[in-house]
PDB file of N, CA and C in Angstrom:
ATOM      1  N   UNK A   1      16.342 -34.413 -26.830  1.00 47.00           N
ATOM      2  CA  UNK A   1      15.641 -33.609 -25.702  1.00 47.00           C
ATOM      3  C   UNK A   1      16.288 -32.485 -25.166  1.00 47.00           C
ATOM      4  N   UNK A   2      15.645 -31.721 -24.418  1.00 46.00           N
ATOM      5  CA  UNK A   2      16.103 -30.462 -23.791  1.00 46.00           C
ATOM      6  C   UNK A   2      17.226 -30.790 -22.768  1.00 46.00           C
ATOM      7  N   UNK A   3      18.208 -29.769 -22.798  1.00 49.00           N
ATOM      8  CA  UNK A   3      19.247 -30.060 -21.839  1.00 49.00           C
ATOM      9  C   UNK A   3      18.878 -29.674 -20.374  1.00 49.00           C
ATOM     10  N   UNK A   4      17.708 -28.848 -20.307  1.00 47.00           N
ATOM     11  CA  UNK A   4      17.159 -28.479 -18.979  1.00 47.00           C
ATOM     12  C   UNK A   4      16.607 -29.568 -18.318  1.00 47.00           C
ATOM     13  N   UNK A   5      16.057 -30.503 -19.025  1.00 47.00           N
ATOM     14  CA  UNK A   5      15.286 -31.824 -18.344  1.00 47.00           C
ATOM     15  C   UNK A   5      16.266 -32.694 -17.915  1.00 47.00           C
ATOM     16  N   UNK A   6      17.464 -32.673 -18.308  1.00 49.00           N
ATOM     17  CA  UNK A   6      18.557 -33.709 -17.770  1.00 49.00           C
ATOM     18  C   UNK A   6      19.121 -33.263 -16.628  1.00 49.00           C
ATOM     19  N   UNK A   7      19.060 -31.918 -16.275  1.00 46.00           N
ATOM     20  CA  UNK A   7      19.721 -31.462 -15.113  1.00 46.00           C
ATOM     21  C   UNK A   7      18.957 -31.778 -13.770  1.00 46.00           C
ATOM     22  N   UNK A   8      19.548 -32.046 -12.621  1.00 50.00           N
ATOM     23  CA  UNK A   8      18.949 -32.256 -11.336  1.00 50.00           C
ATOM     24  C   UNK A   8      18.219 -31.093 -11.018  1.00 50.00           C
ATOM     25  N   UNK A   9      17.132 -31.103 -10.207  1.00 48.00           N
ATOM     26  CA  UNK A   9      16.192 -29.968  -9.869  1.00 48.00           C
ATOM     27  C   UNK A   9      17.253 -29.118  -9.011  1.00 48.00           C
ATOM     28  N   UNK A  10      18.023 -29.585  -8.277  1.00 50.00           N
ATOM     29  CA  UNK A  10      18.890 -28.730  -7.338  1.00 50.00           C
ATOM     30  C   UNK A  10      19.706 -27.606  -8.038  1.00 50.00           C
ATOM     31  N   UNK A  11      20.015 -28.184  -9.357  1.00 50.00           N
ATOM     32  CA  UNK A  11      21.055 -27.289 -10.076  1.00 50.00           C
ATOM     33  C   UNK A  11      20.207 -26.158 -10.854  1.00 50.00           C
ATOM     34  N   UNK A  12      18.893 -26.213 -10.933  1.00 46.00           N
ATOM     35  CA  UNK A  12      18.095 -25.080 -11.558  1.00 46.00           C
ATOM     36  C   UNK A  12      18.156 -23.848 -10.726  1.00 46.00           C
ATOM     37  N   UNK A  13      18.055 -22.685 -11.210  1.00 52.00           N
ATOM     38  CA  UNK A  13      17.860 -21.443 -10.308  1.00 52.00           C
ATOM     39  C   UNK A  13      16.649 -21.292  -9.669  1.00 52.00           C
ATOM     40  N   UNK A  14      16.749 -20.924  -8.415  1.00 54.00           N
ATOM     41  CA  UNK A  14      15.410 -20.857  -7.572  1.00 54.00           C
ATOM     42  C   UNK A  14      14.523 -19.878  -8.401  1.00 54.00           C
ATOM     43  N   UNK A  15      13.092 -19.896  -8.040  1.00 51.00           N
ATOM     44  CA  UNK A  15      12.165 -19.299  -8.664  1.00 51.00           C
ATOM     45  C   UNK A  15      12.034 -17.995  -7.763  1.00 51.00           C
ATOM     46  N   UNK A  16      11.888 -16.907  -8.658  1.00 45.00           N
ATOM     47  CA  UNK A  16      11.650 -15.487  -7.996  1.00 45.00           C
ATOM     48  C   UNK A  16      10.295 -15.118  -7.490  1.00 45.00           C
ATOM     49  N   UNK A  17       9.287 -16.158  -7.824  1.00 48.00           N
ATOM     50  CA  UNK A  17       7.893 -16.011  -7.363  1.00 48.00           C
ATOM     51  C   UNK A  17       7.697 -15.801  -5.944  1.00 48.00           C
ATOM     52  N   UNK A  18       8.466 -16.491  -5.090  1.00 51.00           N
ATOM     53  CA  UNK A  18       8.263 -16.441  -3.569  1.00 51.00           C
ATOM     54  C   UNK A  18       8.659 -15.051  -3.179  1.00 51.00           C
ATOM     55  N   UNK A  19       9.533 -14.459  -3.819  1.00 49.00           N
ATOM     56  CA  UNK A  19      10.012 -13.059  -3.363  1.00 49.00           C
ATOM     57  C   UNK A  19       8.887 -12.020  -3.774  1.00 49.00           C
ATOM     58  N   UNK A  20       8.298 -12.298  -5.005  1.00 50.00           N
ATOM     59  CA  UNK A  20       7.366 -11.459  -5.447  1.00 50.00           C
ATOM     60  C   UNK A  20       6.054 -11.520  -4.550  1.00 50.00           C
ATOM     61  N   UNK A  21       5.726 -12.627  -4.020  1.00 51.00           N
ATOM     62  CA  UNK A  21       4.423 -12.833  -3.298  1.00 51.00           C
ATOM     63  C   UNK A  21       4.706 -12.219  -1.870  1.00 51.00           C
ATOM     64  N   UNK A  22       6.018 -12.290  -1.401  1.00 53.00           N
ATOM     65  CA  UNK A  22       6.150 -11.799  -0.058  1.00 53.00           C
ATOM     66  C   UNK A  22       5.904 -10.124  -0.160  1.00 53.00           C
ATOM     67  N   UNK A  23       6.429  -9.666  -1.170  1.00 54.00           N
ATOM     68  CA  UNK A  23       6.348  -8.139  -1.345  1.00 54.00           C
ATOM     69  C   UNK A  23       4.900  -7.567  -1.524  1.00 54.00           C
ATOM     70  N   UNK A  24       4.023  -8.460  -2.131  1.00 60.00           N
ATOM     71  CA  UNK A  24       2.562  -8.072  -2.155  1.00 60.00           C
ATOM     72  C   UNK A  24       2.037  -7.825  -0.759  1.00 60.00           C
ATOM     73  N   UNK A  25       2.314  -8.509   0.459  1.00 63.00           N
ATOM     74  CA  UNK A  25       1.694  -8.422   1.561  1.00 63.00           C
ATOM     75  C   UNK A  25       2.341  -7.453   2.452  1.00 63.00           C
ATOM     76  N   UNK A  26       3.748  -7.102   2.219  1.00 68.00           N
ATOM     77  CA  UNK A  26       4.478  -6.008   3.016  1.00 68.00           C
ATOM     78  C   UNK A  26       4.953  -5.068   2.013  1.00 68.00           C
ATOM     79  N   UNK A  27       4.107  -3.932   1.753  1.00 72.00           N
ATOM     80  CA  UNK A  27       4.666  -2.873   0.907  1.00 72.00           C
ATOM     81  C   UNK A  27       6.018  -2.242   1.330  1.00 72.00           C
ATOM     82  N   UNK A  28       6.691  -1.764   0.405  1.00 84.00           N
ATOM     83  CA  UNK A  28       8.076  -1.336   0.625  1.00 84.00           C
ATOM     84  C   UNK A  28       8.067  -0.235   1.725  1.00 84.00           C
ATOM     85  N   UNK A  29       8.967  -0.159   2.661  1.00 90.00           N
ATOM     86  CA  UNK A  29       9.243   1.036   3.379  1.00 90.00           C
ATOM     87  C   UNK A  29       9.840   2.160   2.527  1.00 90.00           C
ATOM     88  N   UNK A  30       9.686   3.282   3.027  1.00 89.00           N
ATOM     89  CA  UNK A  30      10.281   4.403   2.266  1.00 89.00           C
ATOM     90  C   UNK A  30      11.740   4.524   2.795  1.00 89.00           C
ATOM     91  N   UNK A  31      12.595   5.039   2.001  1.00 91.00           N
ATOM     92  CA  UNK A  31      14.006   5.131   2.417  1.00 91.00           C
ATOM     93  C   UNK A  31      14.126   6.293   3.457  1.00 91.00           C
ATOM     94  N   UNK A  32      15.240   6.069   4.262  1.00 91.00           N
ATOM     95  CA  UNK A  32      15.329   7.105   5.340  1.00 91.00           C
ATOM     96  C   UNK A  32      15.472   8.486   4.871  1.00 91.00           C
ATOM     97  N   UNK A  33      16.124   8.782   3.797  1.00 92.00           N
ATOM     98  CA  UNK A  33      16.363  10.184   3.255  1.00 92.00           C
ATOM     99  C   UNK A  33      15.178  10.715   2.759  1.00 92.00           C
ATOM    100  N   UNK A  34      14.069   9.913   2.359  1.00 91.00           N
ATOM    101  CA  UNK A  34      12.747  10.257   1.854  1.00 91.00           C
ATOM    102  C   UNK A  34      11.656  10.327   2.799  1.00 91.00           C
ATOM    103  N   UNK A  35      12.023  10.016   4.071  1.00 91.00           N
ATOM    104  CA  UNK A  35      10.929  10.045   5.110  1.00 91.00           C
ATOM    105  C   UNK A  35      10.675  11.674   5.504  1.00 91.00           C
ATOM    106  N   UNK A  36       9.366  11.764   5.680  1.00 90.00           N
ATOM    107  CA  UNK A  36       8.894  13.199   6.011  1.00 90.00           C
ATOM    108  C   UNK A  36       9.167  13.297   7.443  1.00 90.00           C
ATOM    109  N   UNK A  37       9.995  14.247   7.975  1.00 90.00           N
ATOM    110  CA  UNK A  37      10.417  14.643   9.132  1.00 90.00           C
ATOM    111  C   UNK A  37       9.240  15.087  10.057  1.00 90.00           C
ATOM    112  N   UNK A  38       8.549  16.252   9.566  1.00 91.00           N
ATOM    113  CA  UNK A  38       7.430  16.883  10.384  1.00 91.00           C
ATOM    114  C   UNK A  38       6.101  16.641   9.573  1.00 91.00           C
ATOM    115  N   UNK A  39       5.190  15.914  10.133  1.00 92.00           N
ATOM    116  CA  UNK A  39       4.079  15.618   9.418  1.00 92.00           C
ATOM    117  C   UNK A  39       3.055  16.656  10.008  1.00 92.00           C
ATOM    118  N   UNK A  40       2.185  17.162   8.972  1.00 93.00           N
ATOM    119  CA  UNK A  40       1.189  18.220   9.327  1.00 93.00           C
ATOM    120  C   UNK A  40      -0.166  17.581   9.278  1.00 93.00           C
ATOM    121  N   UNK A  41      -0.145  16.439   8.600  1.00 95.00           N
ATOM    122  CA  UNK A  41      -1.422  15.580   8.668  1.00 95.00           C
ATOM    123  C   UNK A  41      -1.398  14.530   9.769  1.00 95.00           C
ATOM    124  N   UNK A  42      -2.526  14.559  10.706  1.00 95.00           N
ATOM    125  CA  UNK A  42      -2.650  13.603  11.820  1.00 95.00           C
ATOM    126  C   UNK A  42      -4.016  12.887  11.634  1.00 95.00           C
ATOM    127  N   UNK A  43      -4.007  11.730  12.153  1.00 96.00           N
ATOM    128  CA  UNK A  43      -5.418  11.165  12.288  1.00 96.00           C
ATOM    129  C   UNK A  43      -6.486  11.948  12.813  1.00 96.00           C
ATOM    130  N   UNK A  44      -7.606  11.921  12.353  1.00 96.00           N
ATOM    131  CA  UNK A  44      -8.759  12.999  12.753  1.00 96.00           C
ATOM    132  C   UNK A  44      -8.826  14.144  11.981  1.00 96.00           C
ATOM    133  N   UNK A  45      -7.893  14.606  11.323  1.00 96.00           N
ATOM    134  CA  UNK A  45      -7.853  15.815  10.262  1.00 96.00           C
ATOM    135  C   UNK A  45      -8.807  15.401   9.024  1.00 96.00           C
ATOM    136  N   UNK A  46      -9.126  16.561   8.516  1.00 97.00           N
ATOM    137  CA  UNK A  46      -9.987  16.637   7.096  1.00 97.00           C
ATOM    138  C   UNK A  46      -9.011  16.860   6.272  1.00 97.00           C
ATOM    139  N   UNK A  47      -8.822  16.019   5.221  1.00 97.00           N
ATOM    140  CA  UNK A  47      -7.945  16.317   4.052  1.00 97.00           C
ATOM    141  C   UNK A  47      -8.776  16.463   2.730  1.00 97.00           C
ATOM    142  N   UNK A  48      -8.127  17.142   1.755  1.00 97.00           N
ATOM    143  CA  UNK A  48      -8.720  17.220   0.352  1.00 97.00           C
ATOM    144  C   UNK A  48      -7.722  16.597  -0.551  1.00 97.00           C
ATOM    145  N   UNK A  49      -8.247  15.578  -1.302  1.00 97.00           N
ATOM    146  CA  UNK A  49      -7.471  14.923  -2.271  1.00 97.00           C
ATOM    147  C   UNK A  49      -7.393  15.717  -3.583  1.00 97.00           C
ATOM    148  N   UNK A  50      -6.061  15.890  -3.786  1.00 96.00           N
ATOM    149  CA  UNK A  50      -5.622  16.837  -5.003  1.00 96.00           C
ATOM    150  C   UNK A  50      -5.317  16.235  -6.245  1.00 96.00           C
ATOM    151  N   UNK A  51      -5.183  14.853  -6.345  1.00 95.00           N
ATOM    152  CA  UNK A  51      -4.812  14.286  -7.405  1.00 95.00           C
ATOM    153  C   UNK A  51      -5.070  12.689  -7.282  1.00 95.00           C
ATOM    154  N   UNK A  52      -5.192  11.943  -8.445  1.00 93.00           N
ATOM    155  CA  UNK A  52      -5.444  10.672  -8.287  1.00 93.00           C
ATOM    156  C   UNK A  52      -7.108  10.404  -8.651  1.00 93.00           C
ATOM    157  N   UNK A  53      -7.438   9.339  -8.430  1.00 93.00           N
ATOM    158  CA  UNK A  53      -8.841   8.636  -8.749  1.00 93.00           C
ATOM    159  C   UNK A  53      -9.784   9.366  -7.879  1.00 93.00           C
ATOM    160  N   UNK A  54      -9.374   9.570  -6.686  1.00 93.00           N
ATOM    161  CA  UNK A  54     -10.365  10.344  -5.850  1.00 93.00           C
ATOM    162  C   UNK A  54     -10.289  11.957  -5.871  1.00 93.00           C
ATOM    163  N   UNK A  55      -9.620  12.430  -6.846  1.00 96.00           N
ATOM    164  CA  UNK A  55      -9.429  13.866  -7.063  1.00 96.00           C
ATOM    165  C   UNK A  55     -10.568  14.722  -6.640  1.00 96.00           C
ATOM    166  N   UNK A  56     -10.591  15.640  -5.768  1.00 96.00           N
ATOM    167  CA  UNK A  56     -11.720  16.654  -5.390  1.00 96.00           C
ATOM    168  C   UNK A  56     -12.499  16.038  -4.249  1.00 96.00           C
ATOM    169  N   UNK A  57     -12.191  15.075  -3.665  1.00 96.00           N
ATOM    170  CA  UNK A  57     -12.925  14.455  -2.589  1.00 96.00           C
ATOM    171  C   UNK A  57     -12.216  14.966  -1.166  1.00 96.00           C
ATOM    172  N   UNK A  58     -13.086  14.909  -0.206  1.00 97.00           N
ATOM    173  CA  UNK A  58     -12.741  15.221   1.017  1.00 97.00           C
ATOM    174  C   UNK A  58     -13.028  14.075   2.152  1.00 97.00           C
ATOM    175  N   UNK A  59     -12.150  13.873   3.136  1.00 96.00           N
ATOM    176  CA  UNK A  59     -12.639  12.892   4.024  1.00 96.00           C
ATOM    177  C   UNK A  59     -11.573  12.957   5.382  1.00 96.00           C
ATOM    178  N   UNK A  60     -11.858  12.095   6.345  1.00 97.00           N
ATOM    179  CA  UNK A  60     -11.135  12.111   7.615  1.00 97.00           C
ATOM    180  C   UNK A  60     -10.024  11.391   7.658  1.00 97.00           C
ATOM    181  N   UNK A  61      -9.068  11.602   7.989  1.00 97.00           N
ATOM    182  CA  UNK A  61      -7.694  10.717   8.084  1.00 97.00           C
ATOM    183  C   UNK A  61      -8.005   9.656   9.348  1.00 97.00           C
ATOM    184  N   UNK A  62      -7.906   8.424   8.811  1.00 96.00           N
ATOM    185  CA  UNK A  62      -7.904   7.296   9.861  1.00 96.00           C
ATOM    186  C   UNK A  62      -6.608   6.875  10.407  1.00 96.00           C
ATOM    187  N   UNK A  63      -5.604   6.823   9.640  1.00 95.00           N
ATOM    188  CA  UNK A  63      -4.271   6.463  10.032  1.00 95.00           C
ATOM    189  C   UNK A  63      -3.239   7.151   9.156  1.00 95.00           C
ATOM    190  N   UNK A  64      -2.083   7.413   9.744  1.00 95.00           N
ATOM    191  CA  UNK A  64      -0.779   8.032   9.138  1.00 95.00           C
ATOM    192  C   UNK A  64       0.232   7.024   9.293  1.00 95.00           C
ATOM    193  N   UNK A  65       0.753   6.492   8.134  1.00 94.00           N
ATOM    194  CA  UNK A  65       1.784   5.653   8.103  1.00 94.00           C
ATOM    195  C   UNK A  65       3.051   6.316   7.852  1.00 94.00           C
ATOM    196  N   UNK A  66       3.975   6.604   8.866  1.00 93.00           N
ATOM    197  CA  UNK A  66       5.173   7.505   8.604  1.00 93.00           C
ATOM    198  C   UNK A  66       6.172   6.697   7.981  1.00 93.00           C
ATOM    199  N   UNK A  67       6.202   5.458   8.154  1.00 93.00           N
ATOM    200  CA  UNK A  67       7.053   4.416   7.493  1.00 93.00           C
ATOM    201  C   UNK A  67       7.127   4.582   5.956  1.00 93.00           C
ATOM    202  N   UNK A  68       5.922   4.743   5.409  1.00 94.00           N
ATOM    203  CA  UNK A  68       5.567   4.608   3.979  1.00 94.00           C
ATOM    204  C   UNK A  68       5.078   5.847   3.358  1.00 94.00           C
ATOM    205  N   UNK A  69       5.013   7.016   4.125  1.00 94.00           N
ATOM    206  CA  UNK A  69       4.535   8.210   3.678  1.00 94.00           C
ATOM    207  C   UNK A  69       3.086   8.176   3.039  1.00 94.00           C
ATOM    208  N   UNK A  70       2.175   7.458   3.671  1.00 95.00           N
ATOM    209  CA  UNK A  70       0.944   7.050   3.247  1.00 95.00           C
ATOM    210  C   UNK A  70      -0.077   7.554   4.343  1.00 95.00           C
ATOM    211  N   UNK A  71      -1.166   8.014   3.892  1.00 96.00           N
ATOM    212  CA  UNK A  71      -2.526   8.131   4.870  1.00 96.00           C
ATOM    213  C   UNK A  71      -3.771   7.277   4.524  1.00 96.00           C
ATOM    214  N   UNK A  72      -4.456   6.902   5.382  1.00 96.00           N
ATOM    215  CA  UNK A  72      -5.634   5.976   5.095  1.00 96.00           C
ATOM    216  C   UNK A  72      -6.800   7.170   5.373  1.00 96.00           C
ATOM    217  N   UNK A  73      -7.652   7.407   4.348  1.00 96.00           N
ATOM    218  CA  UNK A  73      -8.744   8.313   4.503  1.00 96.00           C
ATOM    219  C   UNK A  73     -10.213   7.620   4.374  1.00 96.00           C
ATOM    220  N   UNK A  74     -11.007   8.013   5.373  1.00 96.00           N
ATOM    221  CA  UNK A  74     -12.348   7.270   5.658  1.00 96.00           C
ATOM    222  C   UNK A  74     -13.212   7.470   4.300  1.00 96.00           C
ATOM    223  N   UNK A  75     -13.667   6.354   3.727  1.00 95.00           N
ATOM    224  CA  UNK A  75     -14.510   6.298   2.576  1.00 95.00           C
ATOM    225  C   UNK A  75     -13.875   6.598   1.366  1.00 95.00           C
ATOM    226  N   UNK A  76     -12.632   6.742   1.221  1.00 94.00           N
ATOM    227  CA  UNK A  76     -11.805   6.929  -0.055  1.00 94.00           C
ATOM    228  C   UNK A  76     -11.033   5.928  -0.451  1.00 94.00           C
ATOM    229  N   UNK A  77     -10.769   5.680  -1.755  1.00 94.00           N
ATOM    230  CA  UNK A  77      -9.855   4.659  -2.198  1.00 94.00           C
ATOM    231  C   UNK A  77     -10.338   3.079  -1.887  1.00 94.00           C
ATOM    232  N   UNK A  78     -11.493   3.063  -2.008  1.00 95.00           N
ATOM    233  CA  UNK A  78     -11.969   1.715  -1.545  1.00 95.00           C
ATOM    234  C   UNK A  78     -11.510   0.428  -2.526  1.00 95.00           C
ATOM    235  N   UNK A  79     -11.372  -0.686  -1.857  1.00 95.00           N
ATOM    236  CA  UNK A  79     -11.213  -1.965  -2.614  1.00 95.00           C
ATOM    237  C   UNK A  79     -12.229  -3.096  -2.034  1.00 95.00           C
ATOM    238  N   UNK A  80     -12.654  -3.919  -2.908  1.00 95.00           N
ATOM    239  CA  UNK A  80     -13.507  -4.979  -2.381  1.00 95.00           C
ATOM    240  C   UNK A  80     -12.818  -6.229  -2.145  1.00 95.00           C
ATOM    241  N   UNK A  81     -12.981  -6.627  -0.911  1.00 95.00           N
ATOM    242  CA  UNK A  81     -12.218  -7.867  -0.426  1.00 95.00           C
ATOM    243  C   UNK A  81     -13.227  -8.876   0.178  1.00 95.00           C
ATOM    244  N   UNK A  82     -12.886 -10.163  -0.104  1.00 94.00           N
ATOM    245  CA  UNK A  82     -13.770 -11.152   0.492  1.00 94.00           C
ATOM    246  C   UNK A  82     -13.251 -11.697   1.910  1.00 94.00           C
ATOM    247  N   UNK A  83     -14.136 -11.796   2.737  1.00 91.00           N
ATOM    248  CA  UNK A  83     -13.927 -12.268   4.120  1.00 91.00           C
ATOM    249  C   UNK A  83     -13.868 -13.662   4.253  1.00 91.00           C
ATOM    250  N   UNK A  84     -13.681 -14.183   5.360  1.00 91.00           N
ATOM    251  CA  UNK A  84     -13.575 -15.470   5.721  1.00 91.00           C
ATOM    252  C   UNK A  84     -14.989 -16.314   5.411  1.00 91.00           C
ATOM    253  N   UNK A  85     -15.994 -15.768   5.712  1.00 92.00           N
ATOM    254  CA  UNK A  85     -17.253 -16.318   5.305  1.00 92.00           C
ATOM    255  C   UNK A  85     -17.795 -16.408   3.909  1.00 92.00           C
ATOM    256  N   UNK A  86     -16.869 -15.561   3.010  1.00 91.00           N
ATOM    257  CA  UNK A  86     -17.349 -15.500   1.643  1.00 91.00           C
ATOM    258  C   UNK A  86     -18.035 -14.148   1.161  1.00 91.00           C
ATOM    259  N   UNK A  87     -18.352 -13.329   2.225  1.00 94.00           N
ATOM    260  CA  UNK A  87     -19.024 -12.201   1.976  1.00 94.00           C
ATOM    261  C   UNK A  87     -18.026 -11.069   1.447  1.00 94.00           C
ATOM    262  N   UNK A  88     -18.507 -10.290   0.600  1.00 95.00           N
ATOM    263  CA  UNK A  88     -17.752  -9.129   0.231  1.00 95.00           C
ATOM    264  C   UNK A  88     -18.025  -7.873   1.031  1.00 95.00           C
ATOM    265  N   UNK A  89     -16.748  -7.145   1.286  1.00 95.00           N
ATOM    266  CA  UNK A  89     -16.868  -5.822   1.907  1.00 95.00           C
ATOM    267  C   UNK A  89     -15.917  -4.849   1.371  1.00 95.00           C
ATOM    268  N   UNK A  90     -16.075  -3.627   1.597  1.00 95.00           N
ATOM    269  CA  UNK A  90     -15.125  -2.656   1.094  1.00 95.00           C
ATOM    270  C   UNK A  90     -14.247  -2.079   2.412  1.00 95.00           C
ATOM    271  N   UNK A  91     -12.916  -2.053   1.902  1.00 94.00           N
ATOM    272  CA  UNK A  91     -12.057  -1.394   2.841  1.00 94.00           C
ATOM    273  C   UNK A  91     -11.386  -0.352   2.153  1.00 94.00           C
ATOM    274  N   UNK A  92     -10.727   0.707   3.165  1.00 94.00           N
ATOM    275  CA  UNK A  92      -9.972   1.805   2.667  1.00 94.00           C
ATOM    276  C   UNK A  92      -8.451   1.307   2.449  1.00 94.00           C
ATOM    277  N   UNK A  93      -7.940   1.839   1.338  1.00 94.00           N
ATOM    278  CA  UNK A  93      -6.542   1.596   1.113  1.00 94.00           C
ATOM    279  C   UNK A  93      -5.821   3.093   1.261  1.00 94.00           C
ATOM    280  N   UNK A  94      -4.557   2.811   1.418  1.00 95.00           N
ATOM    281  CA  UNK A  94      -3.738   4.105   1.711  1.00 95.00           C
ATOM    282  C   UNK A  94      -3.559   4.955   0.586  1.00 95.00           C
ATOM    283  N   UNK A  95      -3.370   6.325   0.561  1.00 95.00           N
ATOM    284  CA  UNK A  95      -3.086   7.299  -0.325  1.00 95.00           C
ATOM    285  C   UNK A  95      -1.760   7.965  -0.030  1.00 95.00           C
ATOM    286  N   UNK A  96      -0.911   8.437  -0.879  1.00 94.00           N
ATOM    287  CA  UNK A  96       0.349   8.965  -0.665  1.00 94.00           C
ATOM    288  C   UNK A  96       0.024  10.390  -0.064  1.00 94.00           C
ATOM    289  N   UNK A  97       0.961  10.840   0.796  1.00 94.00           N
ATOM    290  CA  UNK A  97       0.621  12.033   1.548  1.00 94.00           C
ATOM    291  C   UNK A  97       0.751  13.218   0.675  1.00 94.00           C
ATOM    292  N   UNK A  98       1.397  12.971  -0.459  1.00 94.00           N
ATOM    293  CA  UNK A  98       1.537  14.367  -1.447  1.00 94.00           C
ATOM    294  C   UNK A  98       0.357  14.634  -2.222  1.00 94.00           C
ATOM    295  N   UNK A  99      -0.630  13.563  -2.121  1.00 95.00           N
ATOM    296  CA  UNK A  99      -1.921  13.656  -2.841  1.00 95.00           C
ATOM    297  C   UNK A  99      -2.875  14.234  -2.065  1.00 95.00           C
ATOM    298  N   UNK A 100      -2.589  14.573  -0.798  1.00 95.00           N
ATOM    299  CA  UNK A 100      -3.528  15.107   0.261  1.00 95.00           C
ATOM    300  C   UNK A 100      -3.190  16.632   0.608  1.00 95.00           C
ATOM    301  N   UNK A 101      -4.274  17.286   0.992  1.00 96.00           N
ATOM    302  CA  UNK A 101      -3.872  18.642   1.317  1.00 96.00           C
ATOM    303  C   UNK A 101      -4.821  18.972   2.628  1.00 96.00           C
ATOM    304  N   UNK A 102      -4.283  19.490   3.600  1.00 95.00           N
ATOM    305  CA  UNK A 102      -5.011  19.832   4.774  1.00 95.00           C
ATOM    306  C   UNK A 102      -6.046  20.737   4.689  1.00 95.00           C
ATOM    307  N   UNK A 103      -7.310  20.451   5.184  1.00 91.00           N
ATOM    308  CA  UNK A 103      -8.413  21.631   4.943  1.00 91.00           C
ATOM    309  C   UNK A 103      -8.626  22.087   6.339  1.00 91.00           C
TER     310      UNK A 103
END
């Protein structure tokens, strides 16, 4: 038989799956040296998306996340999610600030 099966469960290394699951809900914060000091883009501004899947689109900034260097743009980068009642709805996901230009 396999030697792993004979070891008690306490001696086996802990699983890394729990750490991976936690990171899915809390995206990494940007390092202090990479933070943008002065933001030109603010909520309510119109931005042009110059790269990525939504390239060429324009929209209004809903949220500026300074800790992650990301912005949320109304109607762009949509994802389909299921709510508590089982219905599907679309929500906006964040876009990196370097992919946006102020118009």
